[in-house]
Short mmCIF file of C-alpha atoms and ligand atoms in Angstrom, two decimals:
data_model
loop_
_atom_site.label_atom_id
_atom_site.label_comp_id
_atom_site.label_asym_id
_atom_site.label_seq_id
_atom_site.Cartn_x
_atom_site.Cartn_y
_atom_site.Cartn_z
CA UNK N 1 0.00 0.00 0.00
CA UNK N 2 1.37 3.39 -0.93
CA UNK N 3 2.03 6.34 2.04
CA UNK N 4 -0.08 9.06 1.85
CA UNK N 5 3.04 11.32 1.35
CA UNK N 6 3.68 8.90 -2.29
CA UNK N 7 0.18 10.08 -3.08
CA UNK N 8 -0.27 13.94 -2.44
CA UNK N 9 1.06 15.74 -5.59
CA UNK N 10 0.69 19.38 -6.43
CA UNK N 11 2.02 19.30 -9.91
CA UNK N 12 -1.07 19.61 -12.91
CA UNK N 13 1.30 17.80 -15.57
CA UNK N 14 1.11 14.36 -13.25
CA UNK N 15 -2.33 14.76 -12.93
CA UNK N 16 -3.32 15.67 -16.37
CA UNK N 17 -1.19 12.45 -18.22
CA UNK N 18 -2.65 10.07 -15.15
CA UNK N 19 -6.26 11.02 -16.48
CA UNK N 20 -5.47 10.41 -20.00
CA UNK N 21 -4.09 7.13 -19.21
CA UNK N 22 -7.65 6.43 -17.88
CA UNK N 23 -6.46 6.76 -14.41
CA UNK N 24 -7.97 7.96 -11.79
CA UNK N 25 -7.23 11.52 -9.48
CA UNK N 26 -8.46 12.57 -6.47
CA UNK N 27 -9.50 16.68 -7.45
CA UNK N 28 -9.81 19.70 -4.93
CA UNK N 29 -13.17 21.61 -5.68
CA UNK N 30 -14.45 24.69 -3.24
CA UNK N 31 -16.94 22.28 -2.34
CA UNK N 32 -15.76 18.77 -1.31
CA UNK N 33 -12.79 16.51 -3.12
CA UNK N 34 -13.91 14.81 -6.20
CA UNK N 35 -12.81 11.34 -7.83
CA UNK N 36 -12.18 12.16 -10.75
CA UNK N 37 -12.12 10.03 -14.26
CA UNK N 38 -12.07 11.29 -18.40
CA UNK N 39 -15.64 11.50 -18.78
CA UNK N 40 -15.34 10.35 -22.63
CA UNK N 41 -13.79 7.28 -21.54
CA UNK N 42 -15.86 4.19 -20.16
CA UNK N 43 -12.99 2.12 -19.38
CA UNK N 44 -11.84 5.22 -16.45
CA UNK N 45 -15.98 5.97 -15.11
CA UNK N 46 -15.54 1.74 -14.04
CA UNK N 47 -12.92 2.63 -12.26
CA UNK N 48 -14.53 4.99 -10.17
CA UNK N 49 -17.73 2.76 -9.69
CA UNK N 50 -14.87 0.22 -8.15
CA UNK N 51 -13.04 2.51 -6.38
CA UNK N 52 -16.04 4.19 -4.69
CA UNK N 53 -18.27 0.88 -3.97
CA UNK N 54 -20.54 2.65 -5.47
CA UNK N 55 -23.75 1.39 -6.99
CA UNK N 56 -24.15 1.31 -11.18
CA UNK N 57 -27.83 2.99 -10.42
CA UNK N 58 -26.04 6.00 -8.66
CA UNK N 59 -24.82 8.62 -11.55
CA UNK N 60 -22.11 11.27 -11.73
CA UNK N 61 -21.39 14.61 -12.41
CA UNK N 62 -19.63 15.94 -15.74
CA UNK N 63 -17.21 18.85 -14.60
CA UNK N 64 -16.21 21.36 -17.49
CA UNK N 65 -14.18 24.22 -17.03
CA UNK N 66 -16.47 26.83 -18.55
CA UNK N 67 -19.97 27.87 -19.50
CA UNK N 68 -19.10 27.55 -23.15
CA UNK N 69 -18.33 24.12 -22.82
CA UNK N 70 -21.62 23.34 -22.05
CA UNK N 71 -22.86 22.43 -25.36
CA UNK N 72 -20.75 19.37 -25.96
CA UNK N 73 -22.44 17.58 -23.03
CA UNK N 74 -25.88 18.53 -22.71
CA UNK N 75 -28.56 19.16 -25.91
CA UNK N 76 -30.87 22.12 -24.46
CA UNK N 77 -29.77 24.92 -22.37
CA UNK N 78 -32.82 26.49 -21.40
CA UNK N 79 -32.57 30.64 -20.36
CA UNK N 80 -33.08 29.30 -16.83
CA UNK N 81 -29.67 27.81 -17.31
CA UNK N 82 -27.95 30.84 -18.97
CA UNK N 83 -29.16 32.72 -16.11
CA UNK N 84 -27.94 30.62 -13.06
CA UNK N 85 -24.56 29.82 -14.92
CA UNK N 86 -24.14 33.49 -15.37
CA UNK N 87 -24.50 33.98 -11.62
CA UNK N 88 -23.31 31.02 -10.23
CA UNK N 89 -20.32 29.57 -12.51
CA UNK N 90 -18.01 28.86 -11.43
CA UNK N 91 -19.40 27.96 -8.37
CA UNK N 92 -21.56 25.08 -6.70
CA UNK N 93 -24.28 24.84 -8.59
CA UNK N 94 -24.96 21.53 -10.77
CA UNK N 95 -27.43 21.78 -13.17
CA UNK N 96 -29.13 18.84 -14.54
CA UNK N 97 -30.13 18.64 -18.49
CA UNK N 98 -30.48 16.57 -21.21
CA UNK N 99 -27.56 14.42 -22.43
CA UNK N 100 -25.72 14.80 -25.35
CA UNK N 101 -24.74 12.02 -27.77
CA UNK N 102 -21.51 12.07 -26.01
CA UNK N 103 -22.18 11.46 -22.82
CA UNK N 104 -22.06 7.57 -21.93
CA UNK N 105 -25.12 6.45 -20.29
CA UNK N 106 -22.07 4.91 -17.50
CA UNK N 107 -22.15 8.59 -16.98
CA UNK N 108 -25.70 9.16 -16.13
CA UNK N 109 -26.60 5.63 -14.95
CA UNK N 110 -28.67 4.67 -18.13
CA UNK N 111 -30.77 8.32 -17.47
CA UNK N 112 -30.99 10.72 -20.51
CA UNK N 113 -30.37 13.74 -18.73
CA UNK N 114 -26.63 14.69 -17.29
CA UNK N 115 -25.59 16.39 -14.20
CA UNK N 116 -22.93 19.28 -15.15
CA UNK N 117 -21.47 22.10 -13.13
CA UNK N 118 -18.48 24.51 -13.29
CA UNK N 119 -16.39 23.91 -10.02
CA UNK N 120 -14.25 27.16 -8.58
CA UNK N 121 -10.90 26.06 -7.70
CA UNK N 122 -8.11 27.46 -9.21
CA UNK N 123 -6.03 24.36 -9.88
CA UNK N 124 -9.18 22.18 -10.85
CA UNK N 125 -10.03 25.01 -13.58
CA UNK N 126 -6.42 25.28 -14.32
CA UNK N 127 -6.39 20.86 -14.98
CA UNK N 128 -9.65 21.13 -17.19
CA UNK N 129 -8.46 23.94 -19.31
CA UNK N 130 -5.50 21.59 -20.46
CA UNK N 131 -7.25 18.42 -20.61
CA UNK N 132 -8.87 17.54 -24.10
CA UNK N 133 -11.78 16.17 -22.38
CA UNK N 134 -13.98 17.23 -19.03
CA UNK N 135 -13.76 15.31 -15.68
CA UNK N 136 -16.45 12.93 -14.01
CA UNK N 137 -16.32 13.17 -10.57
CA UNK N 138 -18.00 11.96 -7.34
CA UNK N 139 -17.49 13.13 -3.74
CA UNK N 140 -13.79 11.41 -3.30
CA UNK N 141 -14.99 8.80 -0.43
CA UNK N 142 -16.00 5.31 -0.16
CA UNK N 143 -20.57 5.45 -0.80
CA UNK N 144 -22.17 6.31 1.83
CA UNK N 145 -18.75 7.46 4.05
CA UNK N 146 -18.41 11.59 5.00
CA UNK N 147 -17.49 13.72 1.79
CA UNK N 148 -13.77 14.35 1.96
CA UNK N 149 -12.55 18.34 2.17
CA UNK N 150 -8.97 17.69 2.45
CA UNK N 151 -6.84 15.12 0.61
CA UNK N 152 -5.74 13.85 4.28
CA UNK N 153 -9.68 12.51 4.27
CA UNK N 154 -9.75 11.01 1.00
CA UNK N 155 -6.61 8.87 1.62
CA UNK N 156 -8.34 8.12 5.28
CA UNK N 157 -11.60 6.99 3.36
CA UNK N 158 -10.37 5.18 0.23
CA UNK N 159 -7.37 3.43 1.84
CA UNK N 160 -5.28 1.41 -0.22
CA UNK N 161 -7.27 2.35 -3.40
CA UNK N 162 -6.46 5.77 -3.08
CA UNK N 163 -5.14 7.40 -6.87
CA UNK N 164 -3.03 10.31 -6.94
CA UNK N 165 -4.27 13.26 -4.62
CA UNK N 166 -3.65 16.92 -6.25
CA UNK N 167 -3.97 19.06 -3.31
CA UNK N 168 -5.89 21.83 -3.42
CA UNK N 169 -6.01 22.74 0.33
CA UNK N 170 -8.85 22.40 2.25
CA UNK N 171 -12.70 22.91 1.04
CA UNK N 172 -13.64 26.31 1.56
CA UNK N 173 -17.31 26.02 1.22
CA UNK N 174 -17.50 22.12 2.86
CA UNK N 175 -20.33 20.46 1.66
CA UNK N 176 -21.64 19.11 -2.06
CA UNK N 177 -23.06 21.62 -4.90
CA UNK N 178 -27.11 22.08 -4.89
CA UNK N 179 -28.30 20.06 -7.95
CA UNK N 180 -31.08 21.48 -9.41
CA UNK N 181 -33.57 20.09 -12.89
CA UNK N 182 -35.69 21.24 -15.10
CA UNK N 183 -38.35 18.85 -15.43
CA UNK N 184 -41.56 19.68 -17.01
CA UNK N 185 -39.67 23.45 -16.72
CA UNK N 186 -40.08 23.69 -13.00
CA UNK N 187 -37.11 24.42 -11.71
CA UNK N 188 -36.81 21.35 -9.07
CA UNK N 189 -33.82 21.36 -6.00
CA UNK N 190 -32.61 17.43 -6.17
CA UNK N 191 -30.11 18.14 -3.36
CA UNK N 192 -29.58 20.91 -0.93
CA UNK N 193 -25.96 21.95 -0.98
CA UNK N 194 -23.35 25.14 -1.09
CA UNK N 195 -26.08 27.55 -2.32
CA UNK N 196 -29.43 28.25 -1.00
CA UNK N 197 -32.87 27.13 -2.03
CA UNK N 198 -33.44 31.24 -1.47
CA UNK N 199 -30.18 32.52 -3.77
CA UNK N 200 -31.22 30.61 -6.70
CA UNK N 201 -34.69 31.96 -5.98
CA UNK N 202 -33.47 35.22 -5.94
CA UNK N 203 -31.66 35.04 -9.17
CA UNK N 204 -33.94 33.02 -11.03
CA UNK N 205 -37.46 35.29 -9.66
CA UNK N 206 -39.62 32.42 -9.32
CA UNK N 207 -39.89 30.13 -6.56
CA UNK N 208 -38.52 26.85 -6.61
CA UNK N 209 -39.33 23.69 -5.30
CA UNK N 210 -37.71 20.55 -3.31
CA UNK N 211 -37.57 17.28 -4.74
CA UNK N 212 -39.39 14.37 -2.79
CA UNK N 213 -37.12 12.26 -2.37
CA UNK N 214 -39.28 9.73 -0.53
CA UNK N 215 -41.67 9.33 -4.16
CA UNK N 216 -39.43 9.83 -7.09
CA UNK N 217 -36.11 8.53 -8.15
CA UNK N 218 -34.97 11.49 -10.11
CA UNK N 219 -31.81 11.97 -8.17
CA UNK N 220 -30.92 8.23 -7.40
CA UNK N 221 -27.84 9.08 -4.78
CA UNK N 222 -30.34 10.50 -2.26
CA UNK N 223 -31.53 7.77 -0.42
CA UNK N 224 -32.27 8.90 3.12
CA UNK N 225 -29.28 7.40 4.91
CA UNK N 226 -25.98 8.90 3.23
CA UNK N 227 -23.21 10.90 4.24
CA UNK N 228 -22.98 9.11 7.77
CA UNK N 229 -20.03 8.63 10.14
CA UNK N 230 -19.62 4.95 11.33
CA UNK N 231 -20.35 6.22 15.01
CA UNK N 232 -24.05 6.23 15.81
CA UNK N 233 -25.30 9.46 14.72
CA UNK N 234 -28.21 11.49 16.44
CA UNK N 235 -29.10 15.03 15.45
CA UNK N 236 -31.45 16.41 17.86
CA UNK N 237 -34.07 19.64 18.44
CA UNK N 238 -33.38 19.10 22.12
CA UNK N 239 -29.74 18.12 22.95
CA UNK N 240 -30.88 18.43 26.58
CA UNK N 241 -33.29 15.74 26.86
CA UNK N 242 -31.32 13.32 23.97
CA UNK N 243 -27.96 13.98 26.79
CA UNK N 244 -30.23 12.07 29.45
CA UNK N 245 -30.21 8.81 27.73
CA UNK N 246 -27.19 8.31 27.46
CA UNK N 247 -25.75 7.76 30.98
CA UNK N 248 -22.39 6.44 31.16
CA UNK N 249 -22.07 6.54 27.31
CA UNK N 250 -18.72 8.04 25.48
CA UNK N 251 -20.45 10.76 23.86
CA UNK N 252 -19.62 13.42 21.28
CA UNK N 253 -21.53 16.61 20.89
CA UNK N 254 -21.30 18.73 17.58
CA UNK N 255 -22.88 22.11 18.76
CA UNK N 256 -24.07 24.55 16.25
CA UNK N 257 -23.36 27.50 18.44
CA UNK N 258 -21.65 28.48 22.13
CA UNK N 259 -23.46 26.45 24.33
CA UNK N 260 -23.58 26.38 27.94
CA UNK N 261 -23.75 22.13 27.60
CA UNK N 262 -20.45 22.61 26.01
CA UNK N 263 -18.80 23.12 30.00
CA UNK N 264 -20.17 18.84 30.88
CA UNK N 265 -18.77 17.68 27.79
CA UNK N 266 -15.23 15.62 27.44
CA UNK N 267 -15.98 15.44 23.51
CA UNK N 268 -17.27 18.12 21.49
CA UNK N 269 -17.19 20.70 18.47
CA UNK N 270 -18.72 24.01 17.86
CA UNK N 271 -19.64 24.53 13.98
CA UNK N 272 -19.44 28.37 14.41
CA UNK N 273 -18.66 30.40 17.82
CA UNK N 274 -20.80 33.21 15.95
CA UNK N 275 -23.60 31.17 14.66
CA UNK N 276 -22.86 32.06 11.00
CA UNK N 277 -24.58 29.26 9.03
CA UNK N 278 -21.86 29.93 6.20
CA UNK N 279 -18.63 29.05 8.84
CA UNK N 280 -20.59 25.54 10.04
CA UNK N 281 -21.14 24.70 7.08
CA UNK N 282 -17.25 24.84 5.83
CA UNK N 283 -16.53 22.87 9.06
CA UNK N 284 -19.27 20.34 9.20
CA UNK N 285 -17.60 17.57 7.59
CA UNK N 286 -14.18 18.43 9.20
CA UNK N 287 -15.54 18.29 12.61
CA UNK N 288 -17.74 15.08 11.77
CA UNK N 289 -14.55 13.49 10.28
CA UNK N 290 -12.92 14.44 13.73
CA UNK N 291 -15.63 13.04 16.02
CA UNK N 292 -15.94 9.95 14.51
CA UNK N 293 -11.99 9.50 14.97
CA UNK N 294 -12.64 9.47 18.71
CA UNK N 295 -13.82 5.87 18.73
CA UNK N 296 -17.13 7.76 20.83
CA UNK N 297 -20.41 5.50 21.57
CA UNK N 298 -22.93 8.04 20.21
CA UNK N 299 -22.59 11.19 18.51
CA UNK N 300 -25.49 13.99 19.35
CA UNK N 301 -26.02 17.44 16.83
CA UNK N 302 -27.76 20.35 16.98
CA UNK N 303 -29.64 21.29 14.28
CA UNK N 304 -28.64 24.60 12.30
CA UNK N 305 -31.37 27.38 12.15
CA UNK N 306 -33.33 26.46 8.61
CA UNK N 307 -32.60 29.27 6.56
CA UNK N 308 -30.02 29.89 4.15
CA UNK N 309 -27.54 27.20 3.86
CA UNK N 310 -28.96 26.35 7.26
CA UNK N 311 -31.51 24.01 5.51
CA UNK N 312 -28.06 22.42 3.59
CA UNK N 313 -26.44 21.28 7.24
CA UNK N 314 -29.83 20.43 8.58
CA UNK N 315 -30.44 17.83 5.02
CA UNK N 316 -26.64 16.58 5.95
CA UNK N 317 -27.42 16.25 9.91
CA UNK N 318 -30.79 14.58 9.31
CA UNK N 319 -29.38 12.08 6.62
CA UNK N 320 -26.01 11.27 8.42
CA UNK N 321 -28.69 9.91 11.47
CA UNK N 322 -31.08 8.70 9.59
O1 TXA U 401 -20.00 19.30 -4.99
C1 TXA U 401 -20.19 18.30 -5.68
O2 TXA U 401 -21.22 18.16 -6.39
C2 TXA U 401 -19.14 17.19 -5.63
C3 TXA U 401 -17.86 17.73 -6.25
C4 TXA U 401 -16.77 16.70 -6.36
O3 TXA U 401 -18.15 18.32 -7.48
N1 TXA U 401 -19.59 16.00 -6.28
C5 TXA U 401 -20.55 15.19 -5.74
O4 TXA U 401 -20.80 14.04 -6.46
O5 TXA U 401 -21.12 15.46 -4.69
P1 TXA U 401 -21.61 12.79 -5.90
O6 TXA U 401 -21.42 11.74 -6.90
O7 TXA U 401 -21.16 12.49 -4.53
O8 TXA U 401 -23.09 13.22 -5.94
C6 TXA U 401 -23.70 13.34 -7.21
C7 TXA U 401 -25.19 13.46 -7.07
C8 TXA U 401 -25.86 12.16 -6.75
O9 TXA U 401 -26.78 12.34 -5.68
C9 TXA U 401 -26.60 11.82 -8.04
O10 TXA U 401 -27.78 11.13 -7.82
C10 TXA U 401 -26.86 13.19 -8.64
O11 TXA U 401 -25.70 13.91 -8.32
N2 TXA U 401 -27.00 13.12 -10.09
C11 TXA U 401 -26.05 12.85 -11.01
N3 TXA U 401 -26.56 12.80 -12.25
C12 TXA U 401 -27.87 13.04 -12.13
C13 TXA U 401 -28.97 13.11 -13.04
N4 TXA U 401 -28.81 12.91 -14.35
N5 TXA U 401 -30.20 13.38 -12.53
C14 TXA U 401 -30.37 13.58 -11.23
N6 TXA U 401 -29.40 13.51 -10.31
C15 TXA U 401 -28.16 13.24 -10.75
MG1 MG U 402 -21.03 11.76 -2.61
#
């Protein structure tokens, strides 16, 4: 098995001749690490399918490098699109549209519509531009493990079949892009994520809705238990009560806020000393990644306030104890 220190690499050259050798790279994005594979090539998207565990129902997301790009993947752009890519790109907003002739269905899991976004990392944009060919890639972890948002996490959560890590730094926004469709032209959220139900609202002048997760497949990778640590996971709306039953139990507390409780507590983590929903949500997955380290019995959250990216944490909370 390789050292994580034979992994980490910084130069774009490595990286770039790795993915056109159908290899596989771990990629920093602003949201969370990405596994990433040629997305022309169906010999490198098995790969990642391997790698990952993940199941063949479960599609990916085409990364391009700009808006203009766009075209070679996907056969409509409606305004909608023009509109949040001008705003958002690059930035954490996938977009999901009708495939192009290019696209593999081992891209979109035998679906005829493609998930696409423009990510906003430097180095990642920098790797695109020179590659002949845009990037599939999935949150850089085992399915159903805690998105990675530093390459230390990726090696921690893919082992000994961890590829090449370009390192990027760490995550500054922390959690996965909002995915958002077009069906039947109603704008439709598929997955809460780095941008708000109420920006895209904002932008687009219209209200949009939530997928239901619980009666339509649309977005097959959100099944109600995902993103979970291997500790028993608990988020609660009264951390208080939940404490009581648990006596003599090693527990771990992630607080959203300064908390009084904190001062009984041997194991805990505050998202944000301020209560800025933006600040927990670029440590949420650090601090779960930490927690779950400390071999605890239970681990109890706090729920964010719902509004804003508030509702994003709260989606990640609610799923990780599901
Ligand atoms: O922030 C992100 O989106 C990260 C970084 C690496 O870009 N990627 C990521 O990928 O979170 P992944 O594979 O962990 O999640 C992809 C999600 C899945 O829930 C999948 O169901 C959904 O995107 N998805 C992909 N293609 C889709 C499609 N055609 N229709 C609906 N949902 C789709
Ligand atoms: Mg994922």
């Amino acid at each position: 098995m390789k050292k994580y220190s034979e992994l980490v690499i910084t130069d774009l050259k490595a990286a770039a001749k790795t993915l056109s050798n159908d290899d596989l790279v771990a990629i920093p994005t602003e949201t969370v690490y990405g596994l990433a594979a040629n997305a022309f090539s169906e010999n490198a998207i098995d790969k990642i399918y391997q790698t990952k565990n993940r199941p063949q129902t479960n599609p990916l997301i085409v990364h391009l490098h700009n808006f203009e790009q766009l075209p070679k993947v996907a056969k409509t752009i409606p305004k909608q699109v023009e509109l949040l890519a001008a705003h958002f790109w690059p930035g954490p907003l996938t977009v999901v549209l009708e495939k192009s002739d290019a696209i593999s269905t081992k891209v979109t899991a035998g679906k005829n519509t493609v998930a696409v976004r423009v990510p906003n990392h430097e180095l990642t944009l920098a790797l695109l531009r020179s590659l002949a060919f845009p990037l599939v890639a999935p949150s850089a972890n085992k399915s159903n493990h805690i998105s990675p948002t530093c390459p230390q996490h990726v090696f921690n959560s893919l082992k000994e079949d961890s590829p090449l890590i370009l390192d990027g730094g760490i995550c500054s926004k922390g959690i996965e892009s909002t995915i958002i469709g077009f069906e039947n032209h109603k704008p439709t959220i598929y997955r809460l994520g780095s941008i708000s139900k109420e920006a895209i609202e904002a932008v687009l002048g219209t209200s949009v809705q939530l997928a239901n997760h619980e009666v339509s497949s649309i977005a097959p990778g959100m099944q109600k238990k995902h993103y979970a640590p291997r500790t028993p996971f608990i988020s609660c709306t009264n951390l208080q009560e939940e404490l009581k039953k648990y006596p003599n139990k090693k527990i771990g507390v992630l607080f959203f806020t300064e908390n009084p409780l904190a001062k009984q507590m041997l194991h805990y983590r505050i998202l944000s000393s301020s209560g800025c929903v933006e600040e927990a949500m670029a440590n949420l997955y650090k601090m779960m990644h930490e927690l779950d380290e400390l071999e605890l019995d239970v681990i109890l959250s706090e729920l964010a306030p719902e509004k804003g990216v508030g509702a994003s944490i709260n989606d990640r909370l609610t799923r990780a104890s599901s």
